Coordinates of C-alpha atoms and ligand atoms in Angstrom, one line a residue:
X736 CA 20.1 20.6 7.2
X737 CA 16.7 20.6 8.5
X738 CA 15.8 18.5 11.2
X739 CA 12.1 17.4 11.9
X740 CA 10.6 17.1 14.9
X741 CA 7.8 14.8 16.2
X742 CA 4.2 15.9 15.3
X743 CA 2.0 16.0 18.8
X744 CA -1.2 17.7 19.0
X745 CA -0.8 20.0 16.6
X746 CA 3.1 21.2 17.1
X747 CA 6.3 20.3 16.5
X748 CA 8.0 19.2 19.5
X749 CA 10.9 17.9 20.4
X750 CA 11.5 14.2 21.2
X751 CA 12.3 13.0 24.8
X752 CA 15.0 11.0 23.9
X753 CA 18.1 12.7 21.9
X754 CA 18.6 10.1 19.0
X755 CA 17.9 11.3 15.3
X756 CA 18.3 9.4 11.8
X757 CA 19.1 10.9 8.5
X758 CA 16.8 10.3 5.5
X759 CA 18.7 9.6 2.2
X760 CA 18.7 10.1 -1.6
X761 CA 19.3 6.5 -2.6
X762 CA 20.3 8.2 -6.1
X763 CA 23.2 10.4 -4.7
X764 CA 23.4 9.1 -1.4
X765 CA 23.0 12.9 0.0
X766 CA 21.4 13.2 3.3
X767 CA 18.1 15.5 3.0
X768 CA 16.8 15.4 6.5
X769 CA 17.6 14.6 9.8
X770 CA 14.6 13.0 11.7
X771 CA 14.2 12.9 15.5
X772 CA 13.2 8.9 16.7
X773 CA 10.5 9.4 19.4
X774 CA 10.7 8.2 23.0
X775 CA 8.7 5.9 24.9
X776 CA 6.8 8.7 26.7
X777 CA 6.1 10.4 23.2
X778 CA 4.3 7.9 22.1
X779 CA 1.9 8.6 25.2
X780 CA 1.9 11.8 24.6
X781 CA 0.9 11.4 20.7
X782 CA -1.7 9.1 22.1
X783 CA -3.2 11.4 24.8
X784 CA -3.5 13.8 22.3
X785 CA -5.1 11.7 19.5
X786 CA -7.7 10.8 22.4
X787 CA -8.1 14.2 22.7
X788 CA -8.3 14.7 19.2
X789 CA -10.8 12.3 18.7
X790 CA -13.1 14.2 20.7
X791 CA -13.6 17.0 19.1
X792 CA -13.0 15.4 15.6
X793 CA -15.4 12.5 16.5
X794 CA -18.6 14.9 17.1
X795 CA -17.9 17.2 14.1
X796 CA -19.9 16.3 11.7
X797 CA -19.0 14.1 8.5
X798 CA -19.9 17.0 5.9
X799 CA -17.9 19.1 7.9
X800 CA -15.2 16.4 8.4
X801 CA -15.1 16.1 4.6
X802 CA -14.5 20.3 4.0
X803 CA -10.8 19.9 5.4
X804 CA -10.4 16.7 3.1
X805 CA -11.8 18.3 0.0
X806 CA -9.4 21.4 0.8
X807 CA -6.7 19.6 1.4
X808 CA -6.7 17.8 -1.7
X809 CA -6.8 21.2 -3.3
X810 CA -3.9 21.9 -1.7
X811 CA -2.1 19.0 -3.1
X812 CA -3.7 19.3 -6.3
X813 CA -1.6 23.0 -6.4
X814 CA 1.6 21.4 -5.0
X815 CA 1.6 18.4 -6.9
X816 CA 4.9 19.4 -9.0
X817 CA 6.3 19.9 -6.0
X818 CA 5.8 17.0 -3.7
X819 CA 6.4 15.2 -6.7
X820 CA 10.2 16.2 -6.9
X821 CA 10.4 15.8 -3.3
X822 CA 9.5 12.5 -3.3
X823 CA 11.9 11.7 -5.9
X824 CA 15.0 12.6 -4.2
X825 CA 13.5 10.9 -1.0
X826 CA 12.3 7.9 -2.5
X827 CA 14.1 7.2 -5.8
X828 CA 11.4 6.5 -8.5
X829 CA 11.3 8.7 -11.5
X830 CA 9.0 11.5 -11.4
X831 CA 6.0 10.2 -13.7
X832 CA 5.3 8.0 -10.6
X833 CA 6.1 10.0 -8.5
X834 CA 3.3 12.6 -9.8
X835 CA 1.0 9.5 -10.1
X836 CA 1.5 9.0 -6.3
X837 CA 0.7 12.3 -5.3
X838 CA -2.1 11.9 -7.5
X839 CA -3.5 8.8 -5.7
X840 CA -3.5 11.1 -2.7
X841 CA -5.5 13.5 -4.1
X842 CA -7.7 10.9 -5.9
X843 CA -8.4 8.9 -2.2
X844 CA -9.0 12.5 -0.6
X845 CA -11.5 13.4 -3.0
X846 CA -13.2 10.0 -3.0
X847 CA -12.9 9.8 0.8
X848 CA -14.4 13.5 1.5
X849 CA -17.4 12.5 -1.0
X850 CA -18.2 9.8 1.6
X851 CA -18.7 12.6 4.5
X852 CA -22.1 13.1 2.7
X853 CA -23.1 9.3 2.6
X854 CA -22.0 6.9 4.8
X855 CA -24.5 5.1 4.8
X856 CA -26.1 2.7 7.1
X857 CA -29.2 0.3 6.1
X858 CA -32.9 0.8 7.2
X859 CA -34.6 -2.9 7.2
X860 CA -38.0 -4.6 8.4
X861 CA -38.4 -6.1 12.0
X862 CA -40.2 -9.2 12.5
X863 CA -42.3 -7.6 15.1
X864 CA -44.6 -4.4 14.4
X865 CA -44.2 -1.0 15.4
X866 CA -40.4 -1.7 15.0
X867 CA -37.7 0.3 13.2
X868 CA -34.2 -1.4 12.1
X869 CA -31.4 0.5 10.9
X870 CA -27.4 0.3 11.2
X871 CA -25.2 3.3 11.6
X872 CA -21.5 3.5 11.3
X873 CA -19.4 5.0 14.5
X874 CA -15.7 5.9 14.1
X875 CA -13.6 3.6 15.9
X876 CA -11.3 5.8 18.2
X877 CA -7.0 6.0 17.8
X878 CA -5.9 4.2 14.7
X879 CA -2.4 3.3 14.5
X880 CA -0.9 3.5 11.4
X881 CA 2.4 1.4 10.8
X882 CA 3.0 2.4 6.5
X883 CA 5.8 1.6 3.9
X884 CA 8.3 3.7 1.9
X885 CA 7.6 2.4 -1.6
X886 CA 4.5 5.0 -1.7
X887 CA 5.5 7.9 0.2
X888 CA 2.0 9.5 0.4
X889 CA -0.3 7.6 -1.3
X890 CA -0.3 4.7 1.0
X891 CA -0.3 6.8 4.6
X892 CA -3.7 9.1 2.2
X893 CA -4.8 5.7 1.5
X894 CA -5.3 5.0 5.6
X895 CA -5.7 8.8 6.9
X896 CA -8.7 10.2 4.7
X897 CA -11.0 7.4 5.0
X898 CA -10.2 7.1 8.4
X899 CA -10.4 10.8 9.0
X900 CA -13.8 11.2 7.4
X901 CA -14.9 8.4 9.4
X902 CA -14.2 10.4 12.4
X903 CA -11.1 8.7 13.8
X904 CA -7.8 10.3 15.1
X905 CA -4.5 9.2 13.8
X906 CA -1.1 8.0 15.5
X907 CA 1.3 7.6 12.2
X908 CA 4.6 6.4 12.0
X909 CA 5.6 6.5 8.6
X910 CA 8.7 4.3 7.1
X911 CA 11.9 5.6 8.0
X912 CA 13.3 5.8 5.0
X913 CA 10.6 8.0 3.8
X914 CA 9.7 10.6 6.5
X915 CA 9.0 13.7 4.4
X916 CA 6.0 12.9 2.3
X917 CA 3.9 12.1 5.7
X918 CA 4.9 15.1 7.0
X919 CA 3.6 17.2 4.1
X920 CA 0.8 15.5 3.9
X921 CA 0.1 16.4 7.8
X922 CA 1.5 19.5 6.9
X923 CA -1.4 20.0 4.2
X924 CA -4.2 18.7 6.3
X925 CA -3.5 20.8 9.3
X926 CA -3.3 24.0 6.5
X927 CA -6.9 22.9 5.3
X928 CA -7.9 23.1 9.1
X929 CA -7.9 19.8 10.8
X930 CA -8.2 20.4 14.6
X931 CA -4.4 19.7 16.6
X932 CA -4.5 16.4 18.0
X933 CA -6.8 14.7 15.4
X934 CA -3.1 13.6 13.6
X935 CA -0.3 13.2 15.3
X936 CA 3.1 11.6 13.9
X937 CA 6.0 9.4 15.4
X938 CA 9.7 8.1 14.3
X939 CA 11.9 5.8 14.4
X940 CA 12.4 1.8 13.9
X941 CA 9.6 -0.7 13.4
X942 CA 10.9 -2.8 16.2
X943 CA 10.9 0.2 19.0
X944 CA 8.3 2.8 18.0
X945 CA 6.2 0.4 15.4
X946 CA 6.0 -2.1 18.4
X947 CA 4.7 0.6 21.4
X948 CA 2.0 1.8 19.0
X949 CA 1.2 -2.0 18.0
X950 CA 0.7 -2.2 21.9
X951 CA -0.4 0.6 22.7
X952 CA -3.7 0.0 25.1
X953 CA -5.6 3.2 24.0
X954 CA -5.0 2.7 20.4
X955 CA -8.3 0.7 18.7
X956 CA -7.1 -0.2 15.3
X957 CA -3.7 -0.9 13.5
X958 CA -2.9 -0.5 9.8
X959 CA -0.2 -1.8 8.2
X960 CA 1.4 -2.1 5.0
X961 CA 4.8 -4.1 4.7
X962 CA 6.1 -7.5 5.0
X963 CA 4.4 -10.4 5.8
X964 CA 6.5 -11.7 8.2
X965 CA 5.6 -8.4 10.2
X966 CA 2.5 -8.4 9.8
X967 CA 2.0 -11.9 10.9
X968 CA 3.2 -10.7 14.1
X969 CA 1.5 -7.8 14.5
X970 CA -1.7 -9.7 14.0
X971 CA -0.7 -12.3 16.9
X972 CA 0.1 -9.4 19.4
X973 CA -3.3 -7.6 18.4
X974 CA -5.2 -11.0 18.6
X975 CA -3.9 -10.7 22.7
X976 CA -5.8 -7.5 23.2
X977 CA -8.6 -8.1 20.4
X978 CA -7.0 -4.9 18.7
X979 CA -8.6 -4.4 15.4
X980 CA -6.0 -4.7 12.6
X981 CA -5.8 -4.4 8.9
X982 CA -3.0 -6.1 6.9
X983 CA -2.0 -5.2 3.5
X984 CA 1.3 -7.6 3.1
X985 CA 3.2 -8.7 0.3
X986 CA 2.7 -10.0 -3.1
X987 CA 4.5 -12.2 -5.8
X988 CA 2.1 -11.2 -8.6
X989 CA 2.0 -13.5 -11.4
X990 CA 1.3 -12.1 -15.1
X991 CA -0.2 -14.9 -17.5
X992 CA 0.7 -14.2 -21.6
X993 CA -1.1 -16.9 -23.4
X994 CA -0.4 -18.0 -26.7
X995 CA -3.0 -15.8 -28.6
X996 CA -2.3 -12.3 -26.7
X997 CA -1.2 -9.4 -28.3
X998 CA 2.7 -10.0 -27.8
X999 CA 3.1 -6.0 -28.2
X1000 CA 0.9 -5.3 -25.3
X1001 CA 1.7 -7.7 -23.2
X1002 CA 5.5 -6.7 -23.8
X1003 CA 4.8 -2.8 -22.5
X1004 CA 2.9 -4.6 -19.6
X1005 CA 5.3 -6.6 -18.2
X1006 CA 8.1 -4.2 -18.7
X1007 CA 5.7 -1.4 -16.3
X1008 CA 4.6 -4.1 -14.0
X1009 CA 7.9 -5.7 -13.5
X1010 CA 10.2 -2.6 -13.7
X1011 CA 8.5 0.2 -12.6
X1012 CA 9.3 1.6 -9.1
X1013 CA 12.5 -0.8 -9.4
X1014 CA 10.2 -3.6 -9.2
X1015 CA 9.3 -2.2 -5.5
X1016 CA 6.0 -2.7 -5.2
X1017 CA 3.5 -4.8 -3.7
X1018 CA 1.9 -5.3 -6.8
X1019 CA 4.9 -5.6 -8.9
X1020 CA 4.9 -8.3 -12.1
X1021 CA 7.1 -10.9 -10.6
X1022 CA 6.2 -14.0 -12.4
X1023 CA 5.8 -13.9 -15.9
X1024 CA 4.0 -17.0 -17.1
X1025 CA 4.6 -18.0 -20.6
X1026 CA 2.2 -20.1 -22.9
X1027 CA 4.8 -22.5 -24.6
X1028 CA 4.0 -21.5 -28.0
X1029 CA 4.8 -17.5 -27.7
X1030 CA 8.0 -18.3 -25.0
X1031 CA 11.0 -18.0 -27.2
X1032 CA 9.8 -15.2 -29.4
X1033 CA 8.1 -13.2 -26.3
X1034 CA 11.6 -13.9 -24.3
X1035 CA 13.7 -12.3 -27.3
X1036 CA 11.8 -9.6 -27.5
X1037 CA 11.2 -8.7 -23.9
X1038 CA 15.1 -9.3 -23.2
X1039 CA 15.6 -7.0 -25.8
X1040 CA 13.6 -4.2 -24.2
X1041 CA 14.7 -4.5 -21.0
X1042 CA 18.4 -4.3 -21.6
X1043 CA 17.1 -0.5 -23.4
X1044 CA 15.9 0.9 -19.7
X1045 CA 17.9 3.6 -18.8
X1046 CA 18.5 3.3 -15.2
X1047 CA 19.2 6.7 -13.4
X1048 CA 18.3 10.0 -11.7
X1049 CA 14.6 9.7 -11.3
X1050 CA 14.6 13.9 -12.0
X1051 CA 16.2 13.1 -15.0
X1052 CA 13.9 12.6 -17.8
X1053 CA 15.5 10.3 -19.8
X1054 CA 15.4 8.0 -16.9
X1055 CA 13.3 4.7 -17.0
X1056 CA 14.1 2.8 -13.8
X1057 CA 15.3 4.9 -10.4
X1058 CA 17.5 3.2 -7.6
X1059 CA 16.6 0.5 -4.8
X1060 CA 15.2 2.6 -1.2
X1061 CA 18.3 1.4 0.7
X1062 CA 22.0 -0.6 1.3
X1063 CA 19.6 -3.7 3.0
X1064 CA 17.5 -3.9 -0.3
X1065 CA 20.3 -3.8 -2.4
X1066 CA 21.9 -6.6 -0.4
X1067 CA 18.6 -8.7 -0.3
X1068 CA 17.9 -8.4 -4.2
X1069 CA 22.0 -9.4 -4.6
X1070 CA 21.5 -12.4 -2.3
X1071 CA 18.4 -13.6 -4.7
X1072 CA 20.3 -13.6 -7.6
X1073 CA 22.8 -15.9 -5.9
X1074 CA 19.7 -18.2 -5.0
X1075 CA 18.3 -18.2 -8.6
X1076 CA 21.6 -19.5 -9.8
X1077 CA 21.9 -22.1 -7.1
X1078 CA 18.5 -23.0 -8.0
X1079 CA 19.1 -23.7 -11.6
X1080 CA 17.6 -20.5 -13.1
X1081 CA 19.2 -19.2 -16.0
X1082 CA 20.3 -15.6 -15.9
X1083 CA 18.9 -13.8 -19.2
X1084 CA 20.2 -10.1 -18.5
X1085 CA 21.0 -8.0 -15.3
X1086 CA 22.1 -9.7 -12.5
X1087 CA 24.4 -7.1 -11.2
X1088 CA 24.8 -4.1 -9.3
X1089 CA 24.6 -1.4 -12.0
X1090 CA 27.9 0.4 -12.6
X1091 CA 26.5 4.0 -13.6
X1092 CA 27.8 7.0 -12.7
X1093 CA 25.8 7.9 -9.2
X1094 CA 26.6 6.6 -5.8
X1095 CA 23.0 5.5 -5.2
X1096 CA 22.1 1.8 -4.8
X1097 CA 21.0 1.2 -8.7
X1098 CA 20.8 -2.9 -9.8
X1099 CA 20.0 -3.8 -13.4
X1100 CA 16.7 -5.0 -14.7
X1101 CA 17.2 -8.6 -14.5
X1102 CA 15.5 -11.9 -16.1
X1103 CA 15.7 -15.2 -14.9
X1104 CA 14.4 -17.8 -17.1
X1105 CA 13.5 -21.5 -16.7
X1106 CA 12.4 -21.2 -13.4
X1107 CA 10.2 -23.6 -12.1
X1108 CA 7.2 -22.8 -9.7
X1109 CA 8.4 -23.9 -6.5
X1110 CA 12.1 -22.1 -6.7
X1111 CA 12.6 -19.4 -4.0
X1112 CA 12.7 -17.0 -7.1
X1113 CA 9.2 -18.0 -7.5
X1114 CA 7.8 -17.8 -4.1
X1115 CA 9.7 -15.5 -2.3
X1116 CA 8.8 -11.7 -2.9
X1117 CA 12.2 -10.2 -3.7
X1118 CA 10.6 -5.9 -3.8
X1119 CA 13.2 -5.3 -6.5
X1120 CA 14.1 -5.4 -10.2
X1121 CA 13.7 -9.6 -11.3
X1122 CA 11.8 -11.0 -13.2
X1123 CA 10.9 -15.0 -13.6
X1124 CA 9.8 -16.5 -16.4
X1125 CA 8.2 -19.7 -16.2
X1126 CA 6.8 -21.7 -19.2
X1127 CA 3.1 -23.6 -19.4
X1128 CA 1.1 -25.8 -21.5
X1129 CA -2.2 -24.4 -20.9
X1130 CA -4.5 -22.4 -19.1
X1131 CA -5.2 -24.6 -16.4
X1132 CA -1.8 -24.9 -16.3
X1133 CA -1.0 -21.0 -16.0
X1134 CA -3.9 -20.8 -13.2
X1135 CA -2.0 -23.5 -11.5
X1136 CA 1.0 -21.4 -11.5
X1137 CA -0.3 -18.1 -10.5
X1138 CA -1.7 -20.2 -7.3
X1139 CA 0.9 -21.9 -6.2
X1140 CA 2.3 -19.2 -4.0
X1141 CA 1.7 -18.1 -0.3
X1142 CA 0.4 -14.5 -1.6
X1143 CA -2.6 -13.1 -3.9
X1144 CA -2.4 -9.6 -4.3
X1145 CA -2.7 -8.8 -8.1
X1146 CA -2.3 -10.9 -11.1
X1147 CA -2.8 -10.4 -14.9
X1148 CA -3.9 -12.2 -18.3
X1149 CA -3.3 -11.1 -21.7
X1150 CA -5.1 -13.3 -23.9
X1151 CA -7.8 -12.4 -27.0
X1152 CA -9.7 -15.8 -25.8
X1153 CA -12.6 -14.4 -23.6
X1154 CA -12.9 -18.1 -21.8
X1155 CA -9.2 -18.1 -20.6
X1156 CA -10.3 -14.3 -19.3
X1157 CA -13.0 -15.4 -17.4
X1158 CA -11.4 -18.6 -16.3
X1159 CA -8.5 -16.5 -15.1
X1160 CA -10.9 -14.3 -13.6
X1161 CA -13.1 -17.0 -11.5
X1162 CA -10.0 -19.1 -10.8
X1163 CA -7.2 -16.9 -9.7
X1164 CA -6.7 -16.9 -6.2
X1165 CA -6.5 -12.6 -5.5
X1166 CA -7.6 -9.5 -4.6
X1167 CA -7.4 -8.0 -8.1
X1168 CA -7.4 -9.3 -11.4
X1169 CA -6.1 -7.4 -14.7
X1170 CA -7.3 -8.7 -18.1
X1171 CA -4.9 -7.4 -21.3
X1172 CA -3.2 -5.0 -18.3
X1173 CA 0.1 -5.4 -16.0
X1174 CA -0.6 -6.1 -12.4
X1175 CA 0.3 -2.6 -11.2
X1176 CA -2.2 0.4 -11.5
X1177 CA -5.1 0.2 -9.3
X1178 CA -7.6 2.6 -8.8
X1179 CA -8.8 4.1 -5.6
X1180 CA -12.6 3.9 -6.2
X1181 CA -12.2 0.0 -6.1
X1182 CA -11.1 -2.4 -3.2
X1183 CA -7.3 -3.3 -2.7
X1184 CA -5.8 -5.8 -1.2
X1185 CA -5.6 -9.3 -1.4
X1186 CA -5.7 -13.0 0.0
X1187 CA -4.1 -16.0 1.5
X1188 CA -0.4 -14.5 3.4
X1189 CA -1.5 -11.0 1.3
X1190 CA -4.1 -9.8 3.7
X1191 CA -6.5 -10.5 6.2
X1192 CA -9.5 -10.1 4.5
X1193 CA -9.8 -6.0 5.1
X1194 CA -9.4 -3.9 1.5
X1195 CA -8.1 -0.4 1.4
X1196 CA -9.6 2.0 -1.1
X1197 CA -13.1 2.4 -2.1
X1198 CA -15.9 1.9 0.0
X1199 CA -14.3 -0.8 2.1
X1200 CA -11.6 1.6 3.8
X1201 CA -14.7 3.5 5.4
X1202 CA -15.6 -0.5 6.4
X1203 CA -11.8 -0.7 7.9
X1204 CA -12.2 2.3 9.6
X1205 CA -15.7 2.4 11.5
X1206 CA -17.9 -0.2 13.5
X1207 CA -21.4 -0.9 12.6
X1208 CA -24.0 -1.0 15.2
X1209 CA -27.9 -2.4 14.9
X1210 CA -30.2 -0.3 16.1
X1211 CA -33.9 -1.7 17.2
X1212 CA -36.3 1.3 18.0
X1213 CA -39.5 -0.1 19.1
X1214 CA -42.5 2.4 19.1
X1215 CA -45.2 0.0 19.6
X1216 CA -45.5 0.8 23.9
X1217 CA -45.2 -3.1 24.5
X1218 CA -43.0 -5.7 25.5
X1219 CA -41.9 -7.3 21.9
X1220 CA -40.1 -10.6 22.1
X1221 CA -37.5 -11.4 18.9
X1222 CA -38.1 -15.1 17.7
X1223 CA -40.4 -15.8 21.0
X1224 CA -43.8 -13.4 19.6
X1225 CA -45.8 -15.1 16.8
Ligands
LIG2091 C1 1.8 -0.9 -3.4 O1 2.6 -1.5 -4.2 O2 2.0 -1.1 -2.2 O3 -1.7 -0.6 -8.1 C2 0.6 -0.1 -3.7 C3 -0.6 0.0 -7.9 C4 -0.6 1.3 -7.1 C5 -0.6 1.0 -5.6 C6 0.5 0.0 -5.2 N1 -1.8 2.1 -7.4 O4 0.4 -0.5 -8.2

């Protein structure tokens, strides 16, 4: 059994404290790794040497910065297969997404490095002559990085390659439950030549090693990904040292199907967005809301399609739907079933701990319908396998719906009527909106995140991760040899 060690300016090392925790198939329940949960005093010493690390990384120029992102992409690009597989036994979803989230890595690498030869700032007038304005972006020091096990790599590629190309260093902890895609990933970028100290990775709990690096003095910037409830406290302890941070926190996406969609397409949606990754995502199809006119005959044959998913081995080919991360999930996403019933829901199908033949932690695609907006079903984010359906009159009615929750990640439409689109579009409080396409599947190229207790108005991806990961400062360079005065000289 290989045990992994802490990651500290650019070795392995050994933790200062002797406590380790093993990382699990949740398929087989077979241990794969044993990881070492850092120490107080490692956590200084990954932060001394990401301050080192910033040095050197911090005066290297962008171009250059974006060589060791563009190879290590390559890198992944030639073990994609591989890491795939990995993350499969590690993580549980079947391999197709598994290959799609090594993918994202390489997609945010290559998008990132591209960056190292723009990054722009603006040139602008001055109100004065002889006067030159322009902005430039500076790197912002030691990020923290506090990331979730429901995308193994693509969410800690998501927050290391913009932040890298922007000339930051990196203290990581990744989820404990998914250790071994983070380490690759380091693995791979120190390969591709990223000078030791630039990336440096912890272990261990959220509530011990997550909560030194949130305090951390000589760490500049935190980014997270999980629960809100976390991150609304993370944001309260960085708001008492004016740390930087950059939520990305849950979701409870709602899917519209109005009463002239295409019932087919709509059906494959739902089934990706509210199924795939065992329904453990933050951008998971977790309200289905169903124009009264299409509800029975969309409920018959969505209940029909569900109860086909093979749950399984996510190796296996024939597998559709891979097991919950972990024995707490499992528990949560029981206890929710419990509430739907208490609530008044009706069960459709599922409902139940799966009885197949693995040890893993495997619950059934489930349905709930009748739900009405304001059950816990409906507000809640469960990050597992159900489903609600809820049934409206109209359009303004749907939009109503899709609102009337705390979060506003994604959300969907499938309708042929280009005004309930656009309404759906304007109206819809979220970061991203799909027309005639499930609420899962964004692309790196554009901004994600979202609004309301789904963010804090940062965006990962695209252009805006350079934004979370540099300051802009305005530059006034006066060549005229005179006292000028801003707002005072006519
Ligand atoms: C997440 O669920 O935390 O759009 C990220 C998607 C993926 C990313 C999801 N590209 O579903």
């Amino acid at each position: 059994m290989q045990e992994y060690k802490l990651f500290i300016d650019g070795e392995w090392t050994n933790s200062s404290i002797k406590d380790t925790f093993d990382d699990i198939d949740p398929a087989t329940l077979e241990t794969i790794a044993t990881i070492q949960v850092a120490g107080r005093d490692d956590i200084d010493r990954a932060v001394e040497s990401a301050l080192k690390g910033f040095k050197v990384w911090s005066e290297t120029p962008p171009p250059k910065r974006a060589d060791v992102i563009y190879k290590a992409a390559d890198i992944l690009t030639k073990r994609k297969e591989e890491l795939a597989r990995l993350m499969t036994k590690e993580m549980g979803k079947v391999l197709d997404e598994t290959r799609g989230d090594v993918q994202e890595a390489i997609d945010i690498a290559i998008y990132a490095a591209g960056e190292g030869r723009r990054m722009f700032g603006e040139t602008t007038t001055s109100e004065l002559r002889d006067k030159f304005c322009m902005t430039i972006l500076r790197p912002i020091g030691v990020i923290g990085m506090i990331t979730p096990w429901n995308f193994p790599m693509a969410i800690p590629a998501w927050k290391i390659m913009p932040a890298l190309v922007a000339g930051n260093s990196i203290v990581i902890k990744p989820a404990t439950d998914t250790p071994l895609l983070t380490i690759k990933l380091v693995e791979i970028l120190m390969e591709a030549g990223l000078p030791p100290g630039v990336i440096n990775i912890l272990f261990g709990p959220g509530q011990i090693v997550g909560q030194s690096i949130v305090h951390h003095p000589d760490i500049k910037a935190i980014s997270f990904t999980g629960s809100l409830e976390t991150g609304k406290w993370i944001m309260s302890e960085c708001g008492k040292s004016m740390k930087r941070v950059s939520l990305e926190l849950g979701g409870k996406n709602p899917l519209i199907v109005m009463d002239d969609a295409d019932l087919e397409l709509a059906l494959e949606g739902v089934l990706w967005g509210a199924f795939g990754t065992t329904g453990q995502r933050c951008t998971a199809t977790s309200r289905v809301i169903l124009h009264k006119d299409i509800k029975d005959e969309f409920t018959n044959m969505l209940v029909e399609m569900t109860e086909k998913l093979k749950l399984g081995n996510g190796l296996l080919p024939e597998t559709d739907v891979g097991p919950v991360i972990n024995k707490s999930q499992l528990d949560m996403i029981k206890g929710y079933i419990d509430i739907g019933k208490d609530e008044g829901a009706k069960l459709l199908t599922g409902g139940n701990v799966a009885d197949i033949d693995l040890p893993g932690y495997f619950f059934e695609s489930t349905i709930f319908t009748d739900v009405k907006p304001d059950m816990r079903i409906a507000q809640e984010e469960i990050f597992g396998p159900v489903l609600s359906l809820i049934t409206v009159s109209d359009i303004d009615e749907a939009i109503e719906v899709a609102n009337n929750t705390r979060y506003g990640l994604s959300s969907a439409i499938y309708t042929e009527n280009i005004t309930d689109a656009f309404k759906a579009i304007k109206k819809i409080d979220s970061g991203i909106t799909y027309v005639n396409a499930p609420t899962i599947g964004a692309e790196v190229h554009l901004p994600f995140g979202g609004v309301k207790g789904t963010g804090n108005g940062f965006r990962e991806a695209g252009l805006e991760a350079i934004r979370e990961f540099t300051e802009v400062k305005a530059v006034y360079i006066d060549y005229s040899g005179r006292l000028q005065k801003a707002q005072i000289d006519q």
